[in-house]
C-alpha atoms as an extended CHARMM CRD file, in Angstrom:
* protein
*
       107  EXT
         1         1  GLY       CA             25.7730000000      -24.8650000000      -30.1230000000  PROA      1               0.0000000000
         2         2  THR       CA             23.3690000000      -26.3430000000      -27.5830000000  PROA      2               0.0000000000
         3         3  LEU       CA             26.1430000000      -26.9520000000      -25.0560000000  PROA      3               0.0000000000
         4         4  LEU       CA             27.3270000000      -23.3310000000      -25.3960000000  PROA      4               0.0000000000
         5         5  VAL       CA             23.8090000000      -22.0330000000      -24.7820000000  PROA      5               0.0000000000
         6         6  ASP       CA             23.4390000000      -24.2760000000      -21.7280000000  PROA      6               0.0000000000
         7         7  MET       CA             26.7970000000      -23.0620000000      -20.4110000000  PROA      7               0.0000000000
         8         8  ALA       CA             25.7750000000      -19.4330000000      -21.0190000000  PROA      8               0.0000000000
         9         9  LEU       CA             22.5570000000      -19.9740000000      -19.0960000000  PROA      9               0.0000000000
        10        10  LEU       CA             24.4730000000      -21.4760000000      -16.1700000000  PROA      10              0.0000000000
        11        11  SER       CA             26.8870000000      -18.5310000000      -16.2640000000  PROA      11              0.0000000000
        12        12  LEU       CA             23.9370000000      -16.1480000000      -16.0220000000  PROA      12              0.0000000000
        13        13  ARG       CA             22.6010000000      -18.0360000000      -13.0290000000  PROA      13              0.0000000000
        14        14  LEU       CA             25.9950000000      -17.5510000000      -11.3890000000  PROA      14              0.0000000000
        15        15  MET       CA             25.7900000000      -13.8250000000      -12.2670000000  PROA      15              0.0000000000
        16        16  ASP       CA             28.7540000000      -14.1070000000      -14.6380000000  PROA      16              0.0000000000
        17        17  VAL       CA             27.1070000000      -11.8960000000      -17.2300000000  PROA      17              0.0000000000
        18        18  GLN       CA             30.2880000000      -11.2180000000      -19.2200000000  PROA      18              0.0000000000
        19        19  GLY       CA             31.0830000000      -14.9260000000      -19.4060000000  PROA      19              0.0000000000
        20        20  ALA       CA             27.5310000000      -15.7140000000      -20.4890000000  PROA      20              0.0000000000
        21        21  TYR       CA             27.7100000000      -13.0850000000      -23.2030000000  PROA      21              0.0000000000
        22        22  ARG       CA             30.9970000000      -14.4770000000      -24.5520000000  PROA      22              0.0000000000
        23        23  LEU       CA             29.5070000000      -17.9920000000      -24.6510000000  PROA      23              0.0000000000
        24        24  ILE       CA             26.3410000000      -16.8280000000      -26.3850000000  PROA      24              0.0000000000
        25        25  GLN       CA             28.4310000000      -15.0080000000      -28.9930000000  PROA      25              0.0000000000
        26        26  ARG       CA             30.2560000000      -18.2700000000      -29.6920000000  PROA      26              0.0000000000
        27        27  ALA       CA             26.9450000000      -20.1390000000      -29.9430000000  PROA      27              0.0000000000
        28        28  ALA       CA             25.5490000000      -17.5010000000      -32.3210000000  PROA      28              0.0000000000
        29        29  THR       CA             28.5090000000      -17.8580000000      -34.6750000000  PROA      29              0.0000000000
        30        30  ALA       CA             28.6600000000      -21.6700000000      -34.5500000000  PROA      30              0.0000000000
        31        31  GLY       CA             26.8870000000      -21.8570000000      -37.9050000000  PROA      31              0.0000000000
        32        32  GLU       CA             24.0730000000      -24.1520000000      -36.8000000000  PROA      32              0.0000000000
        33        33  THR       CA             20.7180000000      -23.7980000000      -38.5600000000  PROA      33              0.0000000000
        34        34  ASP       CA             18.4280000000      -25.2510000000      -35.8860000000  PROA      34              0.0000000000
        35        35  ILE       CA             15.6100000000      -22.6980000000      -35.4170000000  PROA      35              0.0000000000
        36        36  ASN       CA             15.0080000000      -23.8000000000      -31.8120000000  PROA      36              0.0000000000
        37        37  LEU       CA             18.6770000000      -23.2810000000      -31.0040000000  PROA      37              0.0000000000
        38        38  HSD       CA             18.5710000000      -19.8570000000      -32.6730000000  PROA      38              0.0000000000
        39        39  SER       CA             15.5610000000      -18.9550000000      -30.5460000000  PROA      39              0.0000000000
        40        40  ARG       CA             17.3820000000      -20.0350000000      -27.3600000000  PROA      40              0.0000000000
        41        41  VAL       CA             20.4800000000      -18.0440000000      -28.3780000000  PROA      41              0.0000000000
        42        42  CYS       CA             18.3470000000      -14.9260000000      -28.8700000000  PROA      42              0.0000000000
        43        43  GLN       CA             16.5690000000      -15.4070000000      -25.5340000000  PROA      43              0.0000000000
        44        44  VAL       CA             19.7560000000      -15.9560000000      -23.5340000000  PROA      44              0.0000000000
        45        45  ALA       CA             21.3970000000      -12.9690000000      -25.2620000000  PROA      45              0.0000000000
        46        46  CYS       CA             18.4100000000      -10.8400000000      -24.2670000000  PROA      46              0.0000000000
        47        47  ASP       CA             18.5610000000      -12.1790000000      -20.7030000000  PROA      47              0.0000000000
        48        48  ALA       CA             22.2990000000      -11.4020000000      -20.5120000000  PROA      48              0.0000000000
        49        49  ALA       CA             21.7180000000       -7.8570000000      -21.7250000000  PROA      49              0.0000000000
        50        50  MET       CA             18.9210000000       -7.3850000000      -19.1870000000  PROA      50              0.0000000000
        51        51  CYS       CA             21.0990000000       -8.7040000000      -16.3390000000  PROA      51              0.0000000000
        52        52  GLN       CA             23.9370000000       -6.3950000000      -17.3460000000  PROA      52              0.0000000000
        53        53  MET       CA             21.5820000000       -3.4220000000      -17.5900000000  PROA      53              0.0000000000
        54        54  LEU       CA             20.1760000000       -4.0850000000      -14.1280000000  PROA      54              0.0000000000
        55        55  ARG       CA             23.6880000000       -4.1360000000      -12.6630000000  PROA      55              0.0000000000
        56        56  GLU       CA             24.3860000000       -0.5980000000      -13.8890000000  PROA      56              0.0000000000
        57        57  PRO       CA             23.8980000000        2.0150000000      -11.1430000000  PROA      57              0.0000000000
        58        58  ASN       CA             21.5150000000        4.3160000000      -13.0190000000  PROA      58              0.0000000000
        59        59  SER       CA             19.8280000000        1.7280000000      -15.2150000000  PROA      59              0.0000000000
        60        60  MET       CA             16.3470000000        2.4280000000      -13.9220000000  PROA      60              0.0000000000
        61        61  SER       CA             16.6330000000        6.2030000000      -13.7300000000  PROA      61              0.0000000000
        62        62  GLY       CA             15.0560000000        6.7330000000      -17.1470000000  PROA      62              0.0000000000
        63        63  ALA       CA             15.7270000000        9.3610000000      -19.7630000000  PROA      63              0.0000000000
        64        64  ASP       CA             14.5520000000       12.9340000000      -19.7350000000  PROA      64              0.0000000000
        65        65  LEU       CA             11.8150000000       13.0830000000      -22.3630000000  PROA      65              0.0000000000
        66        66  SER       CA             10.3600000000       16.3880000000      -21.2230000000  PROA      66              0.0000000000
        67        67  ARG       CA              9.4590000000       19.0500000000      -23.7690000000  PROA      67              0.0000000000
        68        68  GLY       CA             12.6180000000       20.5390000000      -25.2680000000  PROA      68              0.0000000000
        69        69  SER       CA             14.9210000000       17.8360000000      -23.8620000000  PROA      69              0.0000000000
        70        70  HSD       CA             17.6420000000       16.0370000000      -25.7980000000  PROA      70              0.0000000000
        71        71  GLY       CA             15.6770000000       12.7830000000      -25.3420000000  PROA      71              0.0000000000
        72        72  GLU       CA             12.5910000000       14.2890000000      -26.9400000000  PROA      72              0.0000000000
        73        73  ALA       CA             14.7030000000       15.4970000000      -29.8800000000  PROA      73              0.0000000000
        74        74  LEU       CA             16.1610000000       12.0010000000      -30.3630000000  PROA      74              0.0000000000
        75        75  LEU       CA             12.7070000000       10.4190000000      -30.3340000000  PROA      75              0.0000000000
        76        76  GLU       CA             11.4670000000       12.9400000000      -32.8760000000  PROA      76              0.0000000000
        77        77  GLU       CA             14.4910000000       12.2560000000      -35.1070000000  PROA      77              0.0000000000
        78        78  PHE       CA             13.8160000000        8.5210000000      -34.8330000000  PROA      78              0.0000000000
        79        79  ARG       CA             10.1480000000        9.0730000000      -35.7130000000  PROA      79              0.0000000000
        80        80  GLU       CA             11.0640000000       11.1510000000      -38.7610000000  PROA      80              0.0000000000
        81        81  THR       CA             13.5770000000        8.5520000000      -39.9360000000  PROA      81              0.0000000000
        82        82  LEU       CA             10.9490000000        5.8110000000      -39.6860000000  PROA      82              0.0000000000
        83        83  LEU       CA              8.4000000000        7.8960000000      -41.5970000000  PROA      83              0.0000000000
        84        84  GLN       CA             10.9200000000        8.8470000000      -44.3000000000  PROA      84              0.0000000000
        85        85  ASN       CA             11.6400000000        5.1590000000      -44.8270000000  PROA      85              0.0000000000
        86        86  GLY       CA              7.9830000000        4.2830000000      -45.2090000000  PROA      86              0.0000000000
        87        87  TYR       CA              7.3920000000        2.7730000000      -41.8040000000  PROA      87              0.0000000000
        88        88  VAL       CA              3.9270000000        3.2590000000      -40.3980000000  PROA      88              0.0000000000
        89        89  PRO       CA              2.5210000000        1.5560000000      -37.2880000000  PROA      89              0.0000000000
        90        90  GLU       CA              0.9280000000       -1.2370000000      -39.3160000000  PROA      90              0.0000000000
        91        91  VAL       CA              4.2290000000       -2.0690000000      -41.0270000000  PROA      91              0.0000000000
        92        92  LEU       CA              6.1680000000       -2.0170000000      -37.7430000000  PROA      92              0.0000000000
        93        93  LEU       CA              3.6490000000       -4.3920000000      -36.1970000000  PROA      93              0.0000000000
        94        94  GLN       CA              3.8340000000       -6.7130000000      -39.1920000000  PROA      94              0.0000000000
        95        95  VAL       CA              7.6510000000       -6.7170000000      -39.3270000000  PROA      95              0.0000000000
        96        96  THR       CA              8.1460000000       -7.1950000000      -35.5800000000  PROA      96              0.0000000000
        97        97  GLY       CA              5.2210000000       -9.5290000000      -34.9740000000  PROA      97              0.0000000000
        98        98  ALA       CA              3.8990000000       -7.2570000000      -32.2230000000  PROA      98              0.0000000000
        99        99  THR       CA              0.1410000000       -7.2450000000      -31.6840000000  PROA      99              0.0000000000
       100       100  SER       CA             -0.0840000000       -3.5280000000      -30.8650000000  PROA      100             0.0000000000
       101       101  THR       CA              2.1160000000       -0.4340000000      -30.6320000000  PROA      101             0.0000000000
       102       102  ILE       CA              2.1070000000       -0.9210000000      -26.8540000000  PROA      102             0.0000000000
       103       103  ASP       CA              3.3450000000       -4.4950000000      -27.3540000000  PROA      103             0.0000000000
       104       104  PHE       CA              6.0060000000       -3.1430000000      -29.7480000000  PROA      104             0.0000000000
       105       105  SER       CA              7.2010000000       -0.5160000000      -27.2630000000  PROA      105             0.0000000000
       106       106  ASN       CA              7.4130000000       -3.0840000000      -24.4780000000  PROA      106             0.0000000000
       107       107  GLY       CA              9.7200000000       -5.2320000000      -26.6080000000  PROA      107             0.0000000000
């Protein structure tokens, strides 16, 4: 587990994002129960996803959320789904551990 996470981190430093992701998947399924290791696995997985996203050509272009756009419709559908399932800002903050809705939206 720990060795796989260390190897994944080194792979990321070498910009081998795919290799890092494969290693972190192996570490995640190793069956270890160490909470610190789990935390490291989650962090390196997030870092790998961020590195991969930044390598995509249009990753920072953003989505069209203007009035009447498809993006706005998706956000509204997501909002309605959350409300229908009883999620309100206070519950989302409690479940995610975020301190504010801004903190929640920033991930």
